[in-house]
Short mmCIF file of C-alpha atoms and ligand atoms in Angstrom, two decimals:
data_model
loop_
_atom_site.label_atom_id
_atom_site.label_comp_id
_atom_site.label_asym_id
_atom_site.label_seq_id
_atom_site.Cartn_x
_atom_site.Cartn_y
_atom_site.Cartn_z
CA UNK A 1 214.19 451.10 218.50
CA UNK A 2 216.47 453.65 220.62
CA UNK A 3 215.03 454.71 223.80
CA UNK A 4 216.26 457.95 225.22
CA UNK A 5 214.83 460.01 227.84
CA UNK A 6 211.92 462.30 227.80
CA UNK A 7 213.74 465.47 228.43
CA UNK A 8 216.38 464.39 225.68
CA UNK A 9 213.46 463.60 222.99
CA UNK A 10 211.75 466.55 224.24
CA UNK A 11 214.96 468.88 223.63
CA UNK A 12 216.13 467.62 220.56
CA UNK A 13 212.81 468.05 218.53
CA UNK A 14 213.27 471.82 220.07
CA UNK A 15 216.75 472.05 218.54
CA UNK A 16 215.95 470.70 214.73
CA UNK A 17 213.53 473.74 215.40
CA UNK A 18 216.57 476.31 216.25
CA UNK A 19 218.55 474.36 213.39
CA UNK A 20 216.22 474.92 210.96
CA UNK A 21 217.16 478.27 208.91
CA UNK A 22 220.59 476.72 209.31
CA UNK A 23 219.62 473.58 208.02
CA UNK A 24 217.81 475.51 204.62
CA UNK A 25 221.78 477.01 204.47
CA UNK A 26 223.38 474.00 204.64
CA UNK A 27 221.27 472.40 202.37
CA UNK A 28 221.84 475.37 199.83
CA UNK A 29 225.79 475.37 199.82
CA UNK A 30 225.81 471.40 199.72
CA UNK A 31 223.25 471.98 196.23
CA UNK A 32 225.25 473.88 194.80
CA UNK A 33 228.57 471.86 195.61
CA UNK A 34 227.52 469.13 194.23
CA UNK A 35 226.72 470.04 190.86
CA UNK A 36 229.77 471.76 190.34
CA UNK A 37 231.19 468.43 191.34
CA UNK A 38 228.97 466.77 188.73
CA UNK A 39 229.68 469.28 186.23
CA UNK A 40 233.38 468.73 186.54
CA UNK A 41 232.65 464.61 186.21
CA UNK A 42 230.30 465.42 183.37
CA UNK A 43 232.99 468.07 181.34
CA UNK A 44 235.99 465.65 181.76
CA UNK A 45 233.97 462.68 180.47
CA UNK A 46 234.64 460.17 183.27
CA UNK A 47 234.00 456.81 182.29
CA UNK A 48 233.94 453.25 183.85
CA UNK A 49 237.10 451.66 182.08
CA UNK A 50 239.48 454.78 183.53
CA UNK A 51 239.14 452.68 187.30
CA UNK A 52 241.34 449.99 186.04
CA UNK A 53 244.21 449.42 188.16
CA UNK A 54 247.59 450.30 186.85
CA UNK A 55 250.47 448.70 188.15
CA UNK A 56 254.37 449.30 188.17
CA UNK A 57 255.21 452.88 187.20
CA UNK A 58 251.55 453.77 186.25
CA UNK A 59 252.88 455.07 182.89
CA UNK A 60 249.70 456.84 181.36
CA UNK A 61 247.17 455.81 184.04
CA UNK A 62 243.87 457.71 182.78
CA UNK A 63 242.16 457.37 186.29
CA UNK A 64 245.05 459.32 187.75
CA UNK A 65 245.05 462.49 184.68
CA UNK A 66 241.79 462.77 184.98
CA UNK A 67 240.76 462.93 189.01
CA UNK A 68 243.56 465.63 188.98
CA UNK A 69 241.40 467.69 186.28
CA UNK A 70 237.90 466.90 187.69
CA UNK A 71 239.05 468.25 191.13
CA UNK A 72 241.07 471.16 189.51
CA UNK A 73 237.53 472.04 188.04
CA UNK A 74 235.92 471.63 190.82
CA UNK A 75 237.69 473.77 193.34
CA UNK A 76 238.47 476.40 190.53
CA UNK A 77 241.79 475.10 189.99
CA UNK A 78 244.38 475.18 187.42
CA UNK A 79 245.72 471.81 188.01
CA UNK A 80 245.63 469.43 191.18
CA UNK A 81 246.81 466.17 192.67
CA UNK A 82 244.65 463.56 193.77
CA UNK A 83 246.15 460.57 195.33
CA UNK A 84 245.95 457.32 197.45
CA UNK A 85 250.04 457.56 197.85
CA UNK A 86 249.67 460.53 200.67
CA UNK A 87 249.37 458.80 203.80
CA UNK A 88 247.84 461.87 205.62
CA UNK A 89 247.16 465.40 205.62
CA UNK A 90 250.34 466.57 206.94
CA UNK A 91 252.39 464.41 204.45
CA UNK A 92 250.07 466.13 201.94
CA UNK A 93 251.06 469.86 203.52
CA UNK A 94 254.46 468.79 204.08
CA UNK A 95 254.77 468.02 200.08
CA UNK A 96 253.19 471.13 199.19
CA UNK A 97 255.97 473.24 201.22
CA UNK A 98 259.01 471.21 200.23
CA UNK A 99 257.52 471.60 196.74
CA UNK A 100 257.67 475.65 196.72
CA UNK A 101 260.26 476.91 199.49
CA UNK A 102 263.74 476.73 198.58
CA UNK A 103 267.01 477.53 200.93
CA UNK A 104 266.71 480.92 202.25
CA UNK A 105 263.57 481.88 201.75
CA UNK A 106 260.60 482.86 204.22
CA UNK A 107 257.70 481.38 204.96
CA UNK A 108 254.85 483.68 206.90
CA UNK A 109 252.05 482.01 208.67
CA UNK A 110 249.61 484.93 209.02
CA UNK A 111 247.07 482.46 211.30
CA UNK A 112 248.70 481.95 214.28
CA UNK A 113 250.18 478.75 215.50
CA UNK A 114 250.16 476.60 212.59
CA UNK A 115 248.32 473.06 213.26
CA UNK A 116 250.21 470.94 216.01
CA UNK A 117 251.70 468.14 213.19
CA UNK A 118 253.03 470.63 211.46
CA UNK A 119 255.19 472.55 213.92
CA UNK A 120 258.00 469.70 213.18
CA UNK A 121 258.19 470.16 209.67
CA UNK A 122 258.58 473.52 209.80
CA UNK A 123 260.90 472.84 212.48
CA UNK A 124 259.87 475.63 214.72
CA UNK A 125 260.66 473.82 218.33
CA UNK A 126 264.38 473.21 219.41
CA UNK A 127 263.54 469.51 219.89
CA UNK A 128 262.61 469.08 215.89
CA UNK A 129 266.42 469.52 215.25
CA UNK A 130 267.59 467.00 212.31
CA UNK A 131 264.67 465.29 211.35
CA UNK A 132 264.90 467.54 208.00
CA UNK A 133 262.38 469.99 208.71
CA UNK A 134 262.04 472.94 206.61
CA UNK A 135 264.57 474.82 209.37
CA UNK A 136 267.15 472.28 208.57
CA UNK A 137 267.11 473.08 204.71
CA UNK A 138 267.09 476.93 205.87
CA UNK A 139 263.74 477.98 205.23
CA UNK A 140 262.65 480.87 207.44
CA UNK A 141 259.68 480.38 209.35
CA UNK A 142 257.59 483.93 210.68
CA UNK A 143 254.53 483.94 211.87
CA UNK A 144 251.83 486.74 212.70
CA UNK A 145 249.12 485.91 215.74
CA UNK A 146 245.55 486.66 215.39
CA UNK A 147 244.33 489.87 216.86
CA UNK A 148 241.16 489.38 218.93
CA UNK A 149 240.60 486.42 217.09
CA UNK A 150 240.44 488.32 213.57
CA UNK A 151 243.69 488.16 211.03
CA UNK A 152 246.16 490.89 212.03
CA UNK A 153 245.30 492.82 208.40
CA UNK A 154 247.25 496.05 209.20
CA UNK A 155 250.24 493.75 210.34
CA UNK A 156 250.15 491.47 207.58
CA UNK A 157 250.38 494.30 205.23
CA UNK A 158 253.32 495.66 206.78
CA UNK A 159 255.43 492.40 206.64
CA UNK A 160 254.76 491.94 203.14
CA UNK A 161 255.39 495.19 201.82
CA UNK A 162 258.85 495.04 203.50
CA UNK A 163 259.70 492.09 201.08
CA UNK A 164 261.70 488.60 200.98
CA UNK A 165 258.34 486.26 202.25
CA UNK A 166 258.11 483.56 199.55
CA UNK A 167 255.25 482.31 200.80
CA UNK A 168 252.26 483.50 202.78
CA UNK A 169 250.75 480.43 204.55
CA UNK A 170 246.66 480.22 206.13
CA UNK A 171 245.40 477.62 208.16
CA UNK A 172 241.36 477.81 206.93
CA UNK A 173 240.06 475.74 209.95
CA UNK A 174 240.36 476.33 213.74
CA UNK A 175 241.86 472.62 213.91
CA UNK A 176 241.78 472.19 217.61
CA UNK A 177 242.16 475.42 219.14
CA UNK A 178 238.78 477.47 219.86
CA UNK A 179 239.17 480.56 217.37
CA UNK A 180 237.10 480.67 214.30
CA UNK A 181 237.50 479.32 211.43
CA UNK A 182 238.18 481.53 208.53
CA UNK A 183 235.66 481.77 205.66
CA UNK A 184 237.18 482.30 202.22
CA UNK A 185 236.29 486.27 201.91
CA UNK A 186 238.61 486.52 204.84
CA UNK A 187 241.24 484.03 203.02
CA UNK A 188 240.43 486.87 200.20
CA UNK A 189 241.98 489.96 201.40
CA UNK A 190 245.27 488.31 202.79
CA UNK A 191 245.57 487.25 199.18
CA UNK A 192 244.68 490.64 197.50
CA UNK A 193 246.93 492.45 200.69
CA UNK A 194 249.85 489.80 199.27
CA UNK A 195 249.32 490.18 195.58
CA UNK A 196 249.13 493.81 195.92
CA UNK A 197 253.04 494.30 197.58
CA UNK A 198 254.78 491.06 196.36
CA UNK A 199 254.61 488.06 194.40
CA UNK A 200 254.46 485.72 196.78
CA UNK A 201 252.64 482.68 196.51
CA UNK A 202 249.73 482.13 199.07
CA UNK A 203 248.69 478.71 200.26
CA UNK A 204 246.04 477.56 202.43
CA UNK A 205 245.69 474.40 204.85
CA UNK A 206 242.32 473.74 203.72
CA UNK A 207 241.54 470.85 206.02
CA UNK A 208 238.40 470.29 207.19
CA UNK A 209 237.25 473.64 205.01
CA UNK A 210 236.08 471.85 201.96
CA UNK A 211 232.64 472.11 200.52
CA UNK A 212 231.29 474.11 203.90
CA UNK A 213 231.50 477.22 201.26
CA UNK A 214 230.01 478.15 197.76
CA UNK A 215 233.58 478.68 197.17
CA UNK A 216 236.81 477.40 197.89
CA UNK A 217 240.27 479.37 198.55
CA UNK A 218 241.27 478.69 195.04
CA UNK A 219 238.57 480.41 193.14
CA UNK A 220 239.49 483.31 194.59
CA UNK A 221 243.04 483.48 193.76
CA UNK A 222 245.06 481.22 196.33
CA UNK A 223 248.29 479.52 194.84
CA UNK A 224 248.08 476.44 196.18
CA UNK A 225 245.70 474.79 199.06
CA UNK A 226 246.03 471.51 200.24
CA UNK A 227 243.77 468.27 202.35
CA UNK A 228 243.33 465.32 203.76
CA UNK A 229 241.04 462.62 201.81
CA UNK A 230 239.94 461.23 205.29
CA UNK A 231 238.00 464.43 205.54
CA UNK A 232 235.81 466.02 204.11
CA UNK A 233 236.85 465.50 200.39
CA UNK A 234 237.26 462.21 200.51
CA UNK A 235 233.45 461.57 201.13
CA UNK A 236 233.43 458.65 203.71
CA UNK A 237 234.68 456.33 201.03
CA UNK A 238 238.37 457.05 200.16
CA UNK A 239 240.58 454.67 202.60
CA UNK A 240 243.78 456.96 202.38
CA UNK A 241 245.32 459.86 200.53
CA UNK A 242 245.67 463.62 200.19
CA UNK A 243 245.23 466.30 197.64
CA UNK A 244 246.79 469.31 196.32
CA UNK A 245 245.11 471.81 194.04
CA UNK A 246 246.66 474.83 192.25
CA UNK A 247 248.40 477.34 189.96
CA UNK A 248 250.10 475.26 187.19
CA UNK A 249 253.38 476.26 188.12
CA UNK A 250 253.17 475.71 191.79
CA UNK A 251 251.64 471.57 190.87
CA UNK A 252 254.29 471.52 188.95
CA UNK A 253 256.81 472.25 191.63
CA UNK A 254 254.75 469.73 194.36
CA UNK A 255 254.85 466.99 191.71
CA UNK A 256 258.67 466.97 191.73
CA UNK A 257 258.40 466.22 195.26
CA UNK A 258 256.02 464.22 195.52
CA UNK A 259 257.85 461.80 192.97
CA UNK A 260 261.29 463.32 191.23
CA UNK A 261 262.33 466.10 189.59
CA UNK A 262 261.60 465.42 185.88
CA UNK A 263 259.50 462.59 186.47
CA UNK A 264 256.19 464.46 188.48
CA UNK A 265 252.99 463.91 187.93
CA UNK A 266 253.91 461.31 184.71
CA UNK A 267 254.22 458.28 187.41
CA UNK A 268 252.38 456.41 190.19
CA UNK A 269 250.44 453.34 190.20
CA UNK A 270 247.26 453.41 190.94
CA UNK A 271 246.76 450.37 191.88
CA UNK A 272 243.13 449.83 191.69
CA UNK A 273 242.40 452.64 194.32
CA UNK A 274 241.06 454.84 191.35
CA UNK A 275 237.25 454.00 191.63
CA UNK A 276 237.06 454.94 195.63
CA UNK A 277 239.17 458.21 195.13
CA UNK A 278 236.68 459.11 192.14
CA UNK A 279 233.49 458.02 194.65
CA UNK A 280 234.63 459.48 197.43
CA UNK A 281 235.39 463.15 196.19
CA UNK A 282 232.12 462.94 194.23
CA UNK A 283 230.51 462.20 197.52
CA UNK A 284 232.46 464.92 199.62
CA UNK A 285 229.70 468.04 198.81
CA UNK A 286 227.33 465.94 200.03
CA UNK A 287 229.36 464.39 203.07
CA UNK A 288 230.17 467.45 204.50
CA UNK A 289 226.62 468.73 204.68
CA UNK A 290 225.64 466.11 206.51
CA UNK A 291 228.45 466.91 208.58
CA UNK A 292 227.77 470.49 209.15
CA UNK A 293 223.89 469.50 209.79
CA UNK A 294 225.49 467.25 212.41
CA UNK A 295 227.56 470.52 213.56
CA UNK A 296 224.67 472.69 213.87
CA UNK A 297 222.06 469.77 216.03
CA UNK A 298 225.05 469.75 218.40
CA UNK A 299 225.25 473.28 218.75
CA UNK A 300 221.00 474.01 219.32
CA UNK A 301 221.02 470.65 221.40
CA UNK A 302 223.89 472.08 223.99
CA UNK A 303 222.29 475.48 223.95
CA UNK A 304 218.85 474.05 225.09
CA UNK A 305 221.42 472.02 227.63
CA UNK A 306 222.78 475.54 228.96
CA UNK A 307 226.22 474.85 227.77
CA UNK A 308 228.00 477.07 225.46
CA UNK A 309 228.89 475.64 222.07
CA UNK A 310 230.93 477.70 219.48
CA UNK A 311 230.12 477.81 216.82
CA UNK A 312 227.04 479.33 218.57
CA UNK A 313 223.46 478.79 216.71
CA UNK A 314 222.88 480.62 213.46
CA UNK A 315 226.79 481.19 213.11
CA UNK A 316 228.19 480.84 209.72
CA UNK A 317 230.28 477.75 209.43
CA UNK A 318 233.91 477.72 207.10
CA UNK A 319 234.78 474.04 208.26
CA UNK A 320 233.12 470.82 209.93
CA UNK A 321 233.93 471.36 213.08
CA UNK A 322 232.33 471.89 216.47
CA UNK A 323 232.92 472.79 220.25
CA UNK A 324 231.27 472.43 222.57
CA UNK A 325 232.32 473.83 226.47
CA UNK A 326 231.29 471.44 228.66
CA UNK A 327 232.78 473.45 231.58
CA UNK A 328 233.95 469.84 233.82
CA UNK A 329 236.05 466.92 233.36
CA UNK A 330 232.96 464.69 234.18
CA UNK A 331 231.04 466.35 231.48
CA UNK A 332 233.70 465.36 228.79
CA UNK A 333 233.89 461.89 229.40
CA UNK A 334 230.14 461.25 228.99
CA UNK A 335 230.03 463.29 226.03
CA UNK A 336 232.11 460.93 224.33
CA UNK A 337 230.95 457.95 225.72
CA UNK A 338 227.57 458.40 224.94
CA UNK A 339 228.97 459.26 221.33
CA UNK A 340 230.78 456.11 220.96
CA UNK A 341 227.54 454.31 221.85
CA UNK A 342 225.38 455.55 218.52
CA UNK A 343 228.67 454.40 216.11
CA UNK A 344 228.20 452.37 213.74
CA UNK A 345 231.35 450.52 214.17
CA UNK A 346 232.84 449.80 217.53
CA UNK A 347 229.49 451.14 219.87
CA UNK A 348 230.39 448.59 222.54
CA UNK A 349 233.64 450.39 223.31
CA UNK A 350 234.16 452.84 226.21
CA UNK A 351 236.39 455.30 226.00
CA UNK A 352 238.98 456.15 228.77
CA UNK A 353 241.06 459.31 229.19
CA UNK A 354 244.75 458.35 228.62
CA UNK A 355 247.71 460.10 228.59
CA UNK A 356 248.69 460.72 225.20
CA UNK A 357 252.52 461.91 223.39
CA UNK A 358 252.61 465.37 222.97
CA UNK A 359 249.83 466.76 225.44
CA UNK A 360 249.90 467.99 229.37
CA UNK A 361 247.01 466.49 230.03
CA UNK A 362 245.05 463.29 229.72
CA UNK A 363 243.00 463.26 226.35
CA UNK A 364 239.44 461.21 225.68
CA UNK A 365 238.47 460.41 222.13
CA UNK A 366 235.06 458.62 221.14
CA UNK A 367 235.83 457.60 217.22
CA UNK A 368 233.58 454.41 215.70
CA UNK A 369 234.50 454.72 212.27
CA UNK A 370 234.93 452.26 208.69
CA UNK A 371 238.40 453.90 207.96
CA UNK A 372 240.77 454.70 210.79
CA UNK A 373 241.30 458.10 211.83
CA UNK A 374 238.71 458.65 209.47
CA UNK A 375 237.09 462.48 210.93
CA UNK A 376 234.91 462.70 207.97
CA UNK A 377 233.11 460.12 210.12
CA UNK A 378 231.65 461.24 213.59
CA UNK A 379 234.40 461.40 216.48
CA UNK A 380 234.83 463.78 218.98
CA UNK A 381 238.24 464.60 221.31
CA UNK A 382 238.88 466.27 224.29
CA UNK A 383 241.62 467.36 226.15
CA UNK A 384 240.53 467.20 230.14
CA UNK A 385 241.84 470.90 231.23
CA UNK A 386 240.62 474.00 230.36
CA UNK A 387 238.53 475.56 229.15
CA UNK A 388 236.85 471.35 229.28
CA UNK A 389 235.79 471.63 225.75
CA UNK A 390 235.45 468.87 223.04
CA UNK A 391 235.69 468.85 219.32
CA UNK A 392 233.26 467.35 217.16
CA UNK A 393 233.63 466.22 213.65
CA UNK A 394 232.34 464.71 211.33
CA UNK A 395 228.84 462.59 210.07
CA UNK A 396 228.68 460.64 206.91
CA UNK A 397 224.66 460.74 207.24
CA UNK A 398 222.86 463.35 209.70
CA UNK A 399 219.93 460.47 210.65
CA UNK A 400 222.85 457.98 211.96
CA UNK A 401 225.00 460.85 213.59
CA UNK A 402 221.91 462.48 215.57
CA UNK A 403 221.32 459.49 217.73
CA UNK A 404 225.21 459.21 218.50
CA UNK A 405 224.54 463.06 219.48
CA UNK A 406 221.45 462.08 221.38
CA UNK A 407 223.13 459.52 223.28
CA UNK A 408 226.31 462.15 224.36
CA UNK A 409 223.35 464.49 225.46
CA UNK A 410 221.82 461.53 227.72
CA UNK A 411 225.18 460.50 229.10
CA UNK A 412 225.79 464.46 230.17
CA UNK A 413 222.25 464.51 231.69
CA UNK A 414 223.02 461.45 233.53
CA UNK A 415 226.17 462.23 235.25
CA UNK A 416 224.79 465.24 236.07
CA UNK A 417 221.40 464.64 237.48
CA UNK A 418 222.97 461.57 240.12
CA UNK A 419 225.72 464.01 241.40
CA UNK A 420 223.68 466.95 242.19
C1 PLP B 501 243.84 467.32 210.16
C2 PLP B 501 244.58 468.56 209.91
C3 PLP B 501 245.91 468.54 209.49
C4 PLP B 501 246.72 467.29 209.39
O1 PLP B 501 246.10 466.22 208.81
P1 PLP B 501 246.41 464.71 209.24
O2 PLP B 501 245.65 463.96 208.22
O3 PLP B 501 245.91 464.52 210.64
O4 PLP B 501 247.88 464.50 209.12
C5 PLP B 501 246.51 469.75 209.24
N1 PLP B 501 245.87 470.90 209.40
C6 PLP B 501 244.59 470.96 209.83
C7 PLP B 501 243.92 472.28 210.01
C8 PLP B 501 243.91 469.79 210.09
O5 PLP B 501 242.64 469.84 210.49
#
């Protein structure tokens, strides 16, 4: 079938051996998952005949009430909304925060640079001037850094307990940057710290965070968090959308937005996307442990390799994602070239480093995948300066996204062993 080299055989038996205890965990939290997802299918009584299309205004779709209830359940929610009409994650964050903040009140990002695609709807740069960013509709916009990678507790206390922040904002996953990624104990105390001094509502960007945790932000008290359904929750198998997931009154508000005042949550066709959206977030538990088992071969594979991957081996994991410090630009570019070659979809592509909108440097991206953009599936990215890292996501099935892995590894052997 595949042939790979000796040494690459030889080191990735070795690092299923490192991976194993991690493996056991993996295997645990996914478990568990996904019987509360089946619990919350099971308790709402989903049936066949509620994935008929509707059509129009989607007065009284069932499909639509009742994936908004089986993910509430599931994520220990009051209410949510599950939808194909959200064309991305930051539309999906963007709704949630035109939903609550209202003119004149402050927003406080206690994680440190918020997520690149949403520094324009917040309208934090001077070039994001009239596009009608939350700045525009004067929303205050503070933000405290990360101390030594670890939330800024002592700080974060402070702020609050002076008053006027409407909304405390946390960004669960690293997202492209090469601090950790916050598990939802640490999510825990900025929402006890909040609670404590104000009544501020707290909401979490919970991208790439769902299911890598027995719990999510929302069973332990956040207000609101928010995704992407071409990640993790979607499962592989939703081709678009977004959810949000809440307090009552705080769905409320993001209905409103997301259609009209008054009309909320009572519209939207469906359209005969109901049956994916209901596959794909019964799938997600068991996506993203495939994922994260993908995560953690990577990890014991570069080790062995002698380069430095972080999440480091044995690591806990609060979202899908992995680097890996590959230390040169050479490195980078076979990383993802060998990756594209194990994709299901695409492998006879080569990537090339281009220059891409919005970055000062040249950026490679290996991505073979069923639904575009789709990082549920394996892709990688990486940014040629330092510190010459790439991001990995993703892995519908571990078995399919190891030899993708094992054919990165071989490329970085290669351009290493004919150079030196
Ligand atoms: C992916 C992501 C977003 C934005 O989602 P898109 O679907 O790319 O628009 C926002 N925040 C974080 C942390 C993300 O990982």
């Amino acid at each position: 079938m595949f042939t790979f080299s000796n040494k690459v055989c030889e080191l990735s038996e070795k690092a299923l051996i490192t991976a194993k205890n991690e493996f056991d965990a993996i295997d645990a939290i996914t478990e568990y998952n996904q019987q509360k997802m089946l619990k919350a299918f099971i308790d709402n009584g989903v049936s066949e005949n509620i994935f008929a299309e509707s059509t129009g205004y989607g007065y009284g779709d069932r499909g639509r009430e009742i994936i908004d209830r089986v993910f509430a359940q599931a994520v220990g929610a009051e209410d949510a909304i599950v939808r194909h009409n959200f064309t991305c994650g930051t539309h999906t964050l963007t709704v949630a925060l035109f939903g609550i903040l209202r003119p004149g009140d402050t927003m406080l990002c206690v994680s440190g640079r918020p997520y690149d695609t949403i520094l324009p709807v917040i309208g934090i740069t001077k070039n994001d001037k009239n596009m009608g960013s939350l700045a525009d509709y004067g929303v205050k916009y503070e933000e405290i850094d990360l101390e030594n990678d670890e939330l800024n507790y002592a700080a974060i206390e402070e702020r609050i307990s002076k008053g006027n922040v409407k909304m405390v904002y946390i960004q669960r996953s690293r997202g492209y940057k090469l601090r950790h990624s916050l598990s939802v104990a640490e999510i825990k105390k900025v929402i006890d710290i909040t609670k404590k001094h104000s009544d501020a509502v707290v909401m979490v960007d919970n991208c790439y965070g769902e299911w890598t945790e027995n719990i999510e932000p929302t069973d332990v008290g956040a207000d609101i968090i928010a995704g992407s359904l071409i990640k993790n929750p979607g499962g592989g198998i939703a081709k678009t959308g977004g959810y949000i997931a809440g307090k009552k009154e705080c769905i409320e508000l993001c209905s409103y937005r997301l259609t009209t005042p008054g009309l909320g949550k009572e519209v939207g066709a469906t359209l005969g996307q109901s049956r994916e959206l209901f596959m794909g977030i019964f799938n997600g538990p068991h996506v993203v442990g495939e994922a994260l088992k993908t995560a953690a071969f990577t990890s014991a594979l570069f080790t062995l390799m002698g380069f430095d991957p972080t999440p480091a081996v044995g690591e806990t994991r609060h979202d899908i994602i992995q680097a890996v410090r590959l230390r040169e630009e050479k490195n980078l570019i076979a990383f993802c070239q060998g990756l594209q070659k194990g994709a299901p979809v695409d492998s006879f592509v080569t990537p090339e480093p281009w220059e891409m909108p919005g970055y000062d440097s040249k950026v490679i991206m290996s991505a073979g995948a069923f639904t575009l953009g789709s990082s549920i599936e394996l892709s990688a990215d990486a940014p040629l300066r330092e510190p010459y890292a790439v991001w990995l996501q993703g892995g519908l099935n571990f078995h399919s996204a190891k030899v993708a892995v094992m054919f990165a590894a071989e490329e970085v052997l290669k351009v290493n062993s004919t150079e030196d």
